[in-house]
Coordinates of C-alpha atoms in Angstrom, one line a residue:
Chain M
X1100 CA 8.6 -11.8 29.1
X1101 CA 12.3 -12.0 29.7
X1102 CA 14.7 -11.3 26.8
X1103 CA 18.1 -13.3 26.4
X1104 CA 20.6 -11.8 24.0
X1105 CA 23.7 -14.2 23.6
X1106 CA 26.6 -13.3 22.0
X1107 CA 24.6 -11.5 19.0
X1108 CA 27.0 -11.3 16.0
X1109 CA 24.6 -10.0 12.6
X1110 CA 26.7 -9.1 9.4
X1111 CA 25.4 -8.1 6.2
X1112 CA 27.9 -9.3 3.4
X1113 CA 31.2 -8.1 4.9
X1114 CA 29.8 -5.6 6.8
X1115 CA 29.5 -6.5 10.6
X1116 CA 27.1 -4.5 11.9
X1117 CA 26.6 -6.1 15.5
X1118 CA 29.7 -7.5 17.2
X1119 CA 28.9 -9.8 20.4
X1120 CA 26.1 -8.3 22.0
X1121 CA 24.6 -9.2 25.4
X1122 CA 22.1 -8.5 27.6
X1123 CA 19.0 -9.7 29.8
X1124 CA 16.2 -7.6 29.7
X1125 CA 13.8 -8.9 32.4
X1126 CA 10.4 -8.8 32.7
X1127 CA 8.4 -5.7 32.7
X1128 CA 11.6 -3.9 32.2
X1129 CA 11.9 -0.5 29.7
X1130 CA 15.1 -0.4 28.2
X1131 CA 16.1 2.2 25.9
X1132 CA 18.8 1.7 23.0
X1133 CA 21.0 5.0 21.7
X1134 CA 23.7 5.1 19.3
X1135 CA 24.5 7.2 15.8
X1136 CA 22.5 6.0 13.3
X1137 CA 23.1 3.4 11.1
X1138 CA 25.3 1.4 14.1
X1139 CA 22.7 -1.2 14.2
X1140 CA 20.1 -1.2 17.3
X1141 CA 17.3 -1.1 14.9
X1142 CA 18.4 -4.4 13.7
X1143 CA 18.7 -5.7 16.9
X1144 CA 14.6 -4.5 17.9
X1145 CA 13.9 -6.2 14.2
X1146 CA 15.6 -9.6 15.4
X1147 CA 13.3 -9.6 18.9
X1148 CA 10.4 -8.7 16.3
X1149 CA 11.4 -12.5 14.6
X1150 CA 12.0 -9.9 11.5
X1151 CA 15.4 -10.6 11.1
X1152 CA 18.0 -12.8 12.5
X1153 CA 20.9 -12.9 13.9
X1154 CA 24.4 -14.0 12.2
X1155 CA 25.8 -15.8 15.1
X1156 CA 24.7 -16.1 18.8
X1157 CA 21.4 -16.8 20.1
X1158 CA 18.3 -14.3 21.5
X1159 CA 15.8 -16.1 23.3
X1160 CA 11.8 -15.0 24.7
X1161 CA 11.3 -16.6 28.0
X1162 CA 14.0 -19.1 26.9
X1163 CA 12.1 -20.0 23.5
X1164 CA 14.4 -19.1 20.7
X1165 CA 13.1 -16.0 18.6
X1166 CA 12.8 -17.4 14.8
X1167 CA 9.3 -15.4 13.4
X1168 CA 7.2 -12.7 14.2
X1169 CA 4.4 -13.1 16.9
X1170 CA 1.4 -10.7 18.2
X1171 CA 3.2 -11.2 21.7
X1172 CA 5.9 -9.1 20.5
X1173 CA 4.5 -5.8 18.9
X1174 CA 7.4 -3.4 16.8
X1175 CA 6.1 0.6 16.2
X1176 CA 7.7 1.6 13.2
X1177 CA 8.8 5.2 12.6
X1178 CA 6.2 6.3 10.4
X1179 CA 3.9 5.5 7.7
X1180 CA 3.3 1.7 8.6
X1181 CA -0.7 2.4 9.0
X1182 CA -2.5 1.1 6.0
X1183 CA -3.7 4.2 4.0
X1184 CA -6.6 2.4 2.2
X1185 CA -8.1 1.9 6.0
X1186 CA -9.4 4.1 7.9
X1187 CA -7.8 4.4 11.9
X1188 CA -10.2 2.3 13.7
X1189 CA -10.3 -0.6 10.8
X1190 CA -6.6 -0.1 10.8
X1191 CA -6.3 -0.7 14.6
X1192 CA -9.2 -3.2 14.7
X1193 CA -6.8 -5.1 12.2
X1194 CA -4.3 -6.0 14.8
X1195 CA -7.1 -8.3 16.0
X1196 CA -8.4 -9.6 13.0
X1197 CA -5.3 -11.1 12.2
X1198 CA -5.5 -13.3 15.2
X1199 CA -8.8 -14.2 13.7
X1200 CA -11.0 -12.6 16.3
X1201 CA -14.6 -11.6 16.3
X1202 CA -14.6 -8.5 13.9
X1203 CA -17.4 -6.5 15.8
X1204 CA -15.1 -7.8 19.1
X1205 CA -12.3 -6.2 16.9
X1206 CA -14.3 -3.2 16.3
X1207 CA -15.3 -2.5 19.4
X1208 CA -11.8 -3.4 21.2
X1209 CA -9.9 -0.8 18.2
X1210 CA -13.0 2.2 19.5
X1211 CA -11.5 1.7 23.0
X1212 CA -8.3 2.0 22.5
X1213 CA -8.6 4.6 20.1
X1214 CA -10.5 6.7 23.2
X1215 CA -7.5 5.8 25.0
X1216 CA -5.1 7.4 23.1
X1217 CA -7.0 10.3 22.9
X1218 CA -8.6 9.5 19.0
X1219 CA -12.4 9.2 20.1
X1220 CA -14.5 10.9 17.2
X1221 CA -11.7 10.3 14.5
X1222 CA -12.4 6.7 14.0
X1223 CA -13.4 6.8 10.2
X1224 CA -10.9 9.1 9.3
X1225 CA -8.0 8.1 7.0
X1226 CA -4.1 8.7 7.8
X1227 CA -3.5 10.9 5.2
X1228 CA -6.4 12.6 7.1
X1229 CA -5.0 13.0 10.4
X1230 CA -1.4 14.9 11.3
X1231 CA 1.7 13.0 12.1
X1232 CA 1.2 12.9 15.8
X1233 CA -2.4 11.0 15.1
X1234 CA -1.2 8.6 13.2
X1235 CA 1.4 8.0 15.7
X1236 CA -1.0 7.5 18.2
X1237 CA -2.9 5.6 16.5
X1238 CA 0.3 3.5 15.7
X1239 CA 0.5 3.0 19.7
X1240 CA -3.3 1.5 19.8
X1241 CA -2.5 -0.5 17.1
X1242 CA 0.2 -2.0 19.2
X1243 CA -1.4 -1.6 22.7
X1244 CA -4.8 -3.3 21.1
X1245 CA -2.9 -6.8 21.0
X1246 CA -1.8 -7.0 24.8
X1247 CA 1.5 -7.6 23.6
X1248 CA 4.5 -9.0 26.1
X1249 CA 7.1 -7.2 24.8
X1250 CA 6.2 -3.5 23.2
X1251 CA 9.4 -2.6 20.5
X1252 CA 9.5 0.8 19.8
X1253 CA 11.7 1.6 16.5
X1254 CA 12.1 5.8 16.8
X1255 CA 8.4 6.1 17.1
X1256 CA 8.2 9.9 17.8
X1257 CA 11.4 10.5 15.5
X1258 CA 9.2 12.3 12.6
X1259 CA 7.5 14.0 14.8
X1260 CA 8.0 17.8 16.0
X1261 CA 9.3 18.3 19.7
X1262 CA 6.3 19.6 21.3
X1263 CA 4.1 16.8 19.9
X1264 CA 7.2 14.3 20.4
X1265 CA 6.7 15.6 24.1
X1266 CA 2.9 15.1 24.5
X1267 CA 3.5 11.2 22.8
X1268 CA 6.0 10.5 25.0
X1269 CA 3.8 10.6 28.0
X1270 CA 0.9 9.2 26.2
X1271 CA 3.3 6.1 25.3
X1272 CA 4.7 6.1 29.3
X1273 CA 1.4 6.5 30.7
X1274 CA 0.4 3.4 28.6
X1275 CA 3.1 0.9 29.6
X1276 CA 2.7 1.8 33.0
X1277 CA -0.8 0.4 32.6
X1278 CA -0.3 -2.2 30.6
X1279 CA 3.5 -2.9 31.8
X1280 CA 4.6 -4.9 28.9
X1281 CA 8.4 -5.4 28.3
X1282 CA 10.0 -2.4 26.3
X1283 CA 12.6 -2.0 23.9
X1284 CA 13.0 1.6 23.0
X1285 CA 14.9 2.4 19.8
X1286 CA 15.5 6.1 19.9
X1287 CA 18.1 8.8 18.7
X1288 CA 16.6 11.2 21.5
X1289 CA 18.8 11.2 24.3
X1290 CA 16.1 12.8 26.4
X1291 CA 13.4 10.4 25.4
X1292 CA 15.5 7.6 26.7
X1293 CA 15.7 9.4 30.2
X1294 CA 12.1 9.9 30.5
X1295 CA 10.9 6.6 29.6
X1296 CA 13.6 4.0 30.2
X1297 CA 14.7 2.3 33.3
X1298 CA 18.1 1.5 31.7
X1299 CA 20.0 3.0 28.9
X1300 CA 22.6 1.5 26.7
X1301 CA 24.7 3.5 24.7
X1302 CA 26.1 2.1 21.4
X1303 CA 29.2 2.6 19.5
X1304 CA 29.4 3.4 15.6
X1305 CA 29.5 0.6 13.2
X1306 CA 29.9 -2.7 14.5
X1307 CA 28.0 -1.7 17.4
X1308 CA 29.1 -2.5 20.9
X1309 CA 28.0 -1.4 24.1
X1310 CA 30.0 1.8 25.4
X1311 CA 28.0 1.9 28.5
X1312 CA 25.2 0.8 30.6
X1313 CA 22.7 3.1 32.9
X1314 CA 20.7 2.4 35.1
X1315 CA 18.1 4.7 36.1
X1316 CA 15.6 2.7 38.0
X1317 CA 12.0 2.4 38.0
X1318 CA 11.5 6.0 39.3
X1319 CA 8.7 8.4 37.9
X1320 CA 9.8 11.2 36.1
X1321 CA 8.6 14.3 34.3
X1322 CA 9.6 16.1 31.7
X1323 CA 11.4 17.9 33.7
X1324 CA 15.3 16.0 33.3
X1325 CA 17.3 18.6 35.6
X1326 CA 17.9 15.7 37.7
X1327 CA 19.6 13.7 35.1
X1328 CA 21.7 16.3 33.8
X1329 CA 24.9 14.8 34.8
X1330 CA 23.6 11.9 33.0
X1331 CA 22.7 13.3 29.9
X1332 CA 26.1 15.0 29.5
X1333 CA 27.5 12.0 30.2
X1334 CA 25.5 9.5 27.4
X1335 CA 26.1 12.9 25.0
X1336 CA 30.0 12.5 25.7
X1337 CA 30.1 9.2 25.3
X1338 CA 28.2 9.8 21.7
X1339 CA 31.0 12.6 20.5
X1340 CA 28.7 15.0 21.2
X1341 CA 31.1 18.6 22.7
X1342 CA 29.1 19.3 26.0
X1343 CA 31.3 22.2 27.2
X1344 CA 28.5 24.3 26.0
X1345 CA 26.5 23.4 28.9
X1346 CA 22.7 22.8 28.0
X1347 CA 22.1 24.4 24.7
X1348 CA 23.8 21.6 22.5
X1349 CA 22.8 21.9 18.6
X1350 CA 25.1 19.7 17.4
X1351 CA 24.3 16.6 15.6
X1352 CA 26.8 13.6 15.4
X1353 CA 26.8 13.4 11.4
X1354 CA 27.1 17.4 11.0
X1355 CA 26.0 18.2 7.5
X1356 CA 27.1 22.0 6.2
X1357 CA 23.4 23.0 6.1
X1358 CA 22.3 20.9 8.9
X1359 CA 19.6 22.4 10.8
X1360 CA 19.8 23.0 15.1
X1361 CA 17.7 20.1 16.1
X1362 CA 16.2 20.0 19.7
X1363 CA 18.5 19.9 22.6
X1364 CA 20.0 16.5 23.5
X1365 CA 19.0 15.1 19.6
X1366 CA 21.6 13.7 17.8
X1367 CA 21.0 12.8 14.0
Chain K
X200 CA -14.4 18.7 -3.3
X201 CA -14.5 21.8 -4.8
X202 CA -11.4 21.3 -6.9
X203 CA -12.7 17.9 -8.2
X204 CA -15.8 19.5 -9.6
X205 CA -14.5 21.9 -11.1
X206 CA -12.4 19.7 -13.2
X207 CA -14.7 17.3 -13.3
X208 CA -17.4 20.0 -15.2
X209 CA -13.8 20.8 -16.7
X210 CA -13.2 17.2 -18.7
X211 CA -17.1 17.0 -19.5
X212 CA -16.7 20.5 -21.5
X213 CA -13.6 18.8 -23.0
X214 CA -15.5 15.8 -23.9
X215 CA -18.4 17.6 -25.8
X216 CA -15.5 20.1 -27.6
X217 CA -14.0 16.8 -28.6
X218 CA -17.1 15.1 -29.6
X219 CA -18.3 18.4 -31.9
X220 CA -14.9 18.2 -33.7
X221 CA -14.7 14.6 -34.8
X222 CA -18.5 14.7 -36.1
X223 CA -17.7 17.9 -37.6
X224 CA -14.8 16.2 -39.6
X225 CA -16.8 13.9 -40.1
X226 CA -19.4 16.0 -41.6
X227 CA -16.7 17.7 -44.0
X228 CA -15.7 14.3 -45.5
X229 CA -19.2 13.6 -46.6
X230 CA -20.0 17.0 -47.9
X231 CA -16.6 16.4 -50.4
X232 CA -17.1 12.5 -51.0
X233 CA -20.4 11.2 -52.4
X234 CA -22.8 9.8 -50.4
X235 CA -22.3 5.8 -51.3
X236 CA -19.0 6.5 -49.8
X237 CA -19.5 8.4 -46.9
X238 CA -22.7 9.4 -45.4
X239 CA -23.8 12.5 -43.6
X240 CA -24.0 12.6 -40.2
X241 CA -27.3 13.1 -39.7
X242 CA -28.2 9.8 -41.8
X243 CA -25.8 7.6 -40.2
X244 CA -27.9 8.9 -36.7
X245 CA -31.0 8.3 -38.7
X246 CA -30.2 5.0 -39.3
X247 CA -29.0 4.4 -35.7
X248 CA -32.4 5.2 -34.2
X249 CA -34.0 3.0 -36.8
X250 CA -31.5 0.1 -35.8
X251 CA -32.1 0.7 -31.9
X252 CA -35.7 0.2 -32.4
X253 CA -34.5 -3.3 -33.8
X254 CA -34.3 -6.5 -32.0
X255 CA -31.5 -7.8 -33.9
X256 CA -29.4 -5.1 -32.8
X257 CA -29.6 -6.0 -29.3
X258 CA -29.1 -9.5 -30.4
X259 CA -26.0 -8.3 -31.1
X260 CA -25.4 -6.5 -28.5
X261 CA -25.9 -9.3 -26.2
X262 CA -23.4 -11.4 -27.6
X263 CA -20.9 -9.0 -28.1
X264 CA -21.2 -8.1 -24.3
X265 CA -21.2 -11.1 -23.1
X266 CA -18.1 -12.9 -25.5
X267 CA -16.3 -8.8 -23.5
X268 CA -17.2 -10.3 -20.5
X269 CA -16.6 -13.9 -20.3
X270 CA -12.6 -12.6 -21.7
X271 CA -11.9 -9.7 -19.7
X272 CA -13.7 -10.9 -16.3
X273 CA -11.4 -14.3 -16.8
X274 CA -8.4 -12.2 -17.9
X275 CA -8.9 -9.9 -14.5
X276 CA -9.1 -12.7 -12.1
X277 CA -6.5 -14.7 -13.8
X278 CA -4.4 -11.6 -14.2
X279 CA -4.8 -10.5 -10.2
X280 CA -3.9 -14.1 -9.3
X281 CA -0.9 -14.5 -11.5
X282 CA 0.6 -11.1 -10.5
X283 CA 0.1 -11.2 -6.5
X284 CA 1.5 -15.0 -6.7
X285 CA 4.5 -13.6 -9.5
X286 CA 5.1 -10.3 -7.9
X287 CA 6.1 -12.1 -4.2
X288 CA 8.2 -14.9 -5.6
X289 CA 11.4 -13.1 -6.3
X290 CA 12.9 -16.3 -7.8
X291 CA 10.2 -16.5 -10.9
X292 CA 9.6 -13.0 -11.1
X293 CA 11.8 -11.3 -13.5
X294 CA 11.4 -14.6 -15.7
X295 CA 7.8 -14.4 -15.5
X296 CA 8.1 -10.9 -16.5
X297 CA 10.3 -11.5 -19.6
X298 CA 7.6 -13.8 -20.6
X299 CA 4.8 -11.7 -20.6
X300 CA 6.5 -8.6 -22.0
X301 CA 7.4 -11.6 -25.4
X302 CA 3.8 -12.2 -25.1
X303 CA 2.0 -9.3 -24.8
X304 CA 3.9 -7.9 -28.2
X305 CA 2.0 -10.4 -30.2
X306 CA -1.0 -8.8 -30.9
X307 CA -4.0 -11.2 -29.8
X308 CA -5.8 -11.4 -33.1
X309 CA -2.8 -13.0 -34.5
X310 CA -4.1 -15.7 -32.7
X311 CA -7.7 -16.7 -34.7
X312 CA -6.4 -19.1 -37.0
X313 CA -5.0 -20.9 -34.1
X314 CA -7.7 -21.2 -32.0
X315 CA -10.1 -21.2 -34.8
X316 CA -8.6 -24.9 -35.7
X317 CA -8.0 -25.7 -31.9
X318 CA -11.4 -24.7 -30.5
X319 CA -13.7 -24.9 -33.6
X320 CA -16.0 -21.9 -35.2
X321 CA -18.1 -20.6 -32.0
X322 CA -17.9 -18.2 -29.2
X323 CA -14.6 -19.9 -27.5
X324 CA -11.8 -18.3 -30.0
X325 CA -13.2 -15.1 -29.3
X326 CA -13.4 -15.2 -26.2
X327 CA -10.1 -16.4 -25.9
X328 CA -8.4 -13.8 -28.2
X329 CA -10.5 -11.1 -26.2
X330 CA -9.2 -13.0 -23.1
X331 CA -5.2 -12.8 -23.9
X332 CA -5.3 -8.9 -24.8
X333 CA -6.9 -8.2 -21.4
X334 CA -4.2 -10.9 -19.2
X335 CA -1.4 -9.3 -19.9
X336 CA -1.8 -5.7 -19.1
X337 CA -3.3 -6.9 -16.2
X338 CA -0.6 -9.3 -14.8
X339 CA 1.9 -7.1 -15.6
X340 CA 0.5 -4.0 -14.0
X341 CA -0.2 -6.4 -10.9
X342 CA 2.5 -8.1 -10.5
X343 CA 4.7 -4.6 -10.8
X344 CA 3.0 -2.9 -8.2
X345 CA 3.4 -6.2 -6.0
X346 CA 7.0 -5.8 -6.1
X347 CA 7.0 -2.5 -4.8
X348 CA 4.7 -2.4 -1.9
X349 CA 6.0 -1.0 1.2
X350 CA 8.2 -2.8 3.3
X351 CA 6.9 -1.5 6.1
X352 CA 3.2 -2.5 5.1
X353 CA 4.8 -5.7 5.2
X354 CA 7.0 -6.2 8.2
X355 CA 3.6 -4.7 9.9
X356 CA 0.8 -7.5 8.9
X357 CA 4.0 -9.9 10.1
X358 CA 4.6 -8.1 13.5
X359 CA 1.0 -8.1 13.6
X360 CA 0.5 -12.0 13.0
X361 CA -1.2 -12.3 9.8
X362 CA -1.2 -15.4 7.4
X363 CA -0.2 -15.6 4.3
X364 CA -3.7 -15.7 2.6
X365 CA -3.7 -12.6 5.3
X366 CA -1.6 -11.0 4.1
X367 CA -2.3 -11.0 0.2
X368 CA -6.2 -9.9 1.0
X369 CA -5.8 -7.2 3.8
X370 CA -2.0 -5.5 2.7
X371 CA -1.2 -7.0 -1.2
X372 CA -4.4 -6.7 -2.7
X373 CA -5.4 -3.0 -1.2
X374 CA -2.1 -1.8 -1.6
X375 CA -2.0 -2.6 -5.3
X376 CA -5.3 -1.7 -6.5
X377 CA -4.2 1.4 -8.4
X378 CA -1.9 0.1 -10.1
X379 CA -4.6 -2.8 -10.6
X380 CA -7.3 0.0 -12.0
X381 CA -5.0 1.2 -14.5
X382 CA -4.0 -1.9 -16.2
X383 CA -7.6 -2.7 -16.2
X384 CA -8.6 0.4 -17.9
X385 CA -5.4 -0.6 -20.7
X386 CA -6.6 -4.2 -20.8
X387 CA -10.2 -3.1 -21.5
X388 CA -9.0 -1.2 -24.6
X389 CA -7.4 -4.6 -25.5
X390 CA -10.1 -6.3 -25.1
X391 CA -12.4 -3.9 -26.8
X392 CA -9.9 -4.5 -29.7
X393 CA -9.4 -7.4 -29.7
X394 CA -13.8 -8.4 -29.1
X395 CA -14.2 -6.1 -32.4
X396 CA -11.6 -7.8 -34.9
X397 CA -12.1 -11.1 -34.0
X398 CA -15.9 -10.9 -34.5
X399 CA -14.7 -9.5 -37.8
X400 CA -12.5 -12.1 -38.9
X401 CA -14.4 -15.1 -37.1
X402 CA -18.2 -13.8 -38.1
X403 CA -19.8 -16.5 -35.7
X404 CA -23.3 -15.3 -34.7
X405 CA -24.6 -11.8 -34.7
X406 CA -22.3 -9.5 -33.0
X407 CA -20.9 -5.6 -33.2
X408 CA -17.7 -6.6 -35.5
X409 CA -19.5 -8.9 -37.6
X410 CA -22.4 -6.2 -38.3
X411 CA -19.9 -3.7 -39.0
X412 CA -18.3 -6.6 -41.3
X413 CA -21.2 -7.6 -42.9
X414 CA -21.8 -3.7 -43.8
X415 CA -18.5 -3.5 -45.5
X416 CA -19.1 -6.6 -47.6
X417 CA -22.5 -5.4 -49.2
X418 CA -20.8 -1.8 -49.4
X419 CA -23.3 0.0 -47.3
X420 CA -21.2 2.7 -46.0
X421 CA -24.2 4.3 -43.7
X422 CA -24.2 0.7 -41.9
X423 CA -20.7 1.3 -41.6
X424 CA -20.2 4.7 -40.1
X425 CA -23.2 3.3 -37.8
X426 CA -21.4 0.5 -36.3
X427 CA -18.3 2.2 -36.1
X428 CA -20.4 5.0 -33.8
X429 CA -21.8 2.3 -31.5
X430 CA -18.5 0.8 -31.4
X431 CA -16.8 4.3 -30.2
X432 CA -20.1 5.3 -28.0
X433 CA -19.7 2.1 -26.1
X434 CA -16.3 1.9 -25.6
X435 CA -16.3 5.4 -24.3
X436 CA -19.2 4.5 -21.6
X437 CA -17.6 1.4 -20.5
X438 CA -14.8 3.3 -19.7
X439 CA -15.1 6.7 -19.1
X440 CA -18.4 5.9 -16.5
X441 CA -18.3 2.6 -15.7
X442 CA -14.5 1.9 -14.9
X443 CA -13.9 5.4 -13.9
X444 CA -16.9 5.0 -11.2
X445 CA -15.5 1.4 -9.7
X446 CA -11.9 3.4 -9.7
X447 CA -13.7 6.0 -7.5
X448 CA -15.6 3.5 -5.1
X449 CA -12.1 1.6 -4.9
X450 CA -9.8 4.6 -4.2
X451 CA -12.3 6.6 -2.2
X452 CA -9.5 7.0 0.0
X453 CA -7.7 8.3 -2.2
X454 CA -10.3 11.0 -3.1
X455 CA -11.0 12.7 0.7

């Protein structure tokens, strides 16, 4: 599914938060949105999700305008958007119920792609059960479940510590290159936008604007992002971030006096 | 587990403590008053197992049950409906809200002389009255935990396609069940209230309240301290094991 972004304008009150954004994001194509926080690209995923619209300027799905939500484009929240009276398989199962399908079809669909993303044997346990990373995974066959054309990721793996952020990551890439749905990535991970995307765009502050646009290609990659390293510095730069410090950046774009070193390449 | 057993043996010893001291109290008023005025203990349970051999008792009973659970079952379902539909319709809401809070400060018996004239001496007033004190409690909890369910819970059941009538069974109704349980457990102490005096006041049929009145009006005290123990007993079963045991089924979720 191709996605048309025209001259996207979205203000809230007086506050512009989006100023005149464009792109084409074609088929089967993993893009990957960074900026500070609070400049506005989770609004943007929100608008392809038909949560929210835009002020001005027009963002079409295979040239049909976006206007409400639809199982054919699937948003992963950040966290906690599993249902905590249900338990991961009826949560995941849900996804198809809601389409009105066969609920032992449902079932049996949700016990699949639970085994996919590595759940088998914690089916009939509930969220506040399972760690963080579990639920997040779980979060993924909730998505994955509906065959979705366009997959919007909104920070999935933010909450989540490095070294399971790391293992998710490839569960997630591993997954779209399977399934190869459209991607929008929402992240504040530099390095998670290398990995998975084939193009990056970098966003200013408040009202967001693209400062620049990589492309990386459809080429497989590993953890492993010496290769991009002239890449990262530069989408680090571009985000205020000092760099002279070669690799072992801990600074975070809104510094607070007791912030903590986050992982290398993280900005808050 | 083993936590909740613990307390759980924990409020049981609390309940029989409790239980020891008001019949103890009890006890020490009757050994200063004389007996036409307040009997011992041991009558009043004397006459209690004489009375649950009877079947006008349970004649009571029955009615008194049933009037409890024509009003509070109609006030639950009418109370769940009006506070899922109220809690998502931000332009009614805080109006809606206003009104029940005017409402709810009457206190329900204060309406049996109009419903009395409007309905006619029967079960119907009663039911009514028992009705109101259960509705708003229930709305009110309802519709305030409506309000505050998680945007995210939301924006997901969308994402994911769901209907409206979807979306208030599988994400609405779940997520505001606690809150649901504990304005039913306040409503059923309306209701209780409001079952008791009205049977009192309206005196249609056999019935708890209208034993207990009748007891008062040919000053046998035994009968009264009799009724008044039923009266307690069963409101503490209803519920401390009843409702307690649906909460548990409900929020088993809650309780791994």
């Amino acid at each position: 599914m191709e996605l048309r972004f025209d001259g996207i304008t979205k203000t809230f009150g007086e506050l512009e938060v989006i100023r005149q954004f464009e792109t084409t994001i074609r088929q089967g194509e993993i893009v990957a949105l960074v900026g500070p926080s609070g400049c506005g690209k989770s609004t943007l995923l929100h608008m392809v999700a038909g949560l929210q619209h835009p002020s001005s300027g027009s963002l079409t799905a295979d040239g049909k305008d976006v206007s409400r939500p639809s199982p054919e484009r699937t948003l992963v929240f950040q966290e906690h958007a599993l249902y905590p009276w249900m338990t991961l398989i009826e949560n995941v199962a849900l996804a198809l119920e809601f389409q009105n399908r066969d609920k032992t079809y449902a079932r049996e669909q949700a016990r699949k792609w639970l085994g996919r993303v590595k759940l088998a044997g914690f089916e009939d346990y509930y969220p506040h059960q399972v760690s963080g990373g579990m639920r997040q995974r779980c979060a993924l066959a909730r998505a994955f479940i509906a065959r979705p054309e366009v997959l919007l990721l909104d920070e999935p793996f933010g909450a989540l510590d490095a070294l399971t952020r790391m293992t998710l990551q490839s569960v997630l890439k591993d997954l779209i290159e399977e399934e190869r749905p459209t991607v929008v990535l929402v992240t504040h991970d530099v390095d998670e936008a290398l990995y998975l995307a084939d193009r990056v765009l970098v966003f200013s502050n408040r009202p967001a604007t693209v400062l620049q646009e990589i492309e990386l290609g459809h080429i497989p990659k590993t953890h492993d992002l010496s290769a991009f390293a002239h890449i990262r510095r530069d989408v680090l730069q571009l985000l205020g971030i000092d760099t002279d410090s070669e690799e072992t950046i801990t600074e975070t774009l809104q510094a607070t006096p007791q912030a903590t070193p986050s992982r290398q390449g993280e900005i808050a | 587990m083993a936590d909740s057993n613990a307390s759980g043996v924990a409020s049981k010893r609390a309940y029989v403590v409790a239980i020891a001291v008001i019949l103890l109290m009890w006890q020490v008023a009757a050994w200063f008053l004389p007996d036409f005025l307040m009997p011992d203990v041991p009558v009043a349970l004397q006459r209690l197992w004489q009375e649950l051999q009877s079947p006008a008792f349970y004649e009571g009973l029955g009615n008194s049950m049933s009037r409890l659970g024509a009003g509070y079952g109609a006030a639950l379902v009418s109370g769940i409906i009006l506070g899922l539909v109220g809690g998502t319709l931000n332009a009614v809401r805080s109006t809606l809200k206003a009104g029940i809070i005017i409402l709810q400060s009457i206190p329900s018996i204060a309406w049996v002389p109009l419903f009395l004239i409007l309905m006619g001496f029967g079960n119907l007033p009663i039911i009514v009255v028992v009705a109101i004190g259960a509705f708003f409690p229930t709305a009110l909890s309802v519709m305030n935990a409506t309000e505050s369910v998680e945007k995210v819970h939301i924006s997901a059941a969308r994402v994911m396609g769901a209907s409206k009538l979807q979306m208030l069974r599988r994400v609405y109704f779940p997520a505001v069940t606690p809150e649901l349980i504990t304005g039913a457990q306040l409503a059923f102490g309306n209701a209780w209230r409001a079952l008791i005096s009205a049977e009192m006041i309206v005196g249609f049929s056999a019935g708890l309240g209208k034993s207990l009145a009748y007891s008062g009006e040919i000053a046998d005290m035994t009968g009264v301290m009799t009724n008044i123990l039923v009266i307690a007993v069963l409101a503490a079963v209803i519920d401390q094991v009843i409702l307690e045991r649906i909460k548990h089924r409900l929020l088993r979720y809650q309780y791994l």
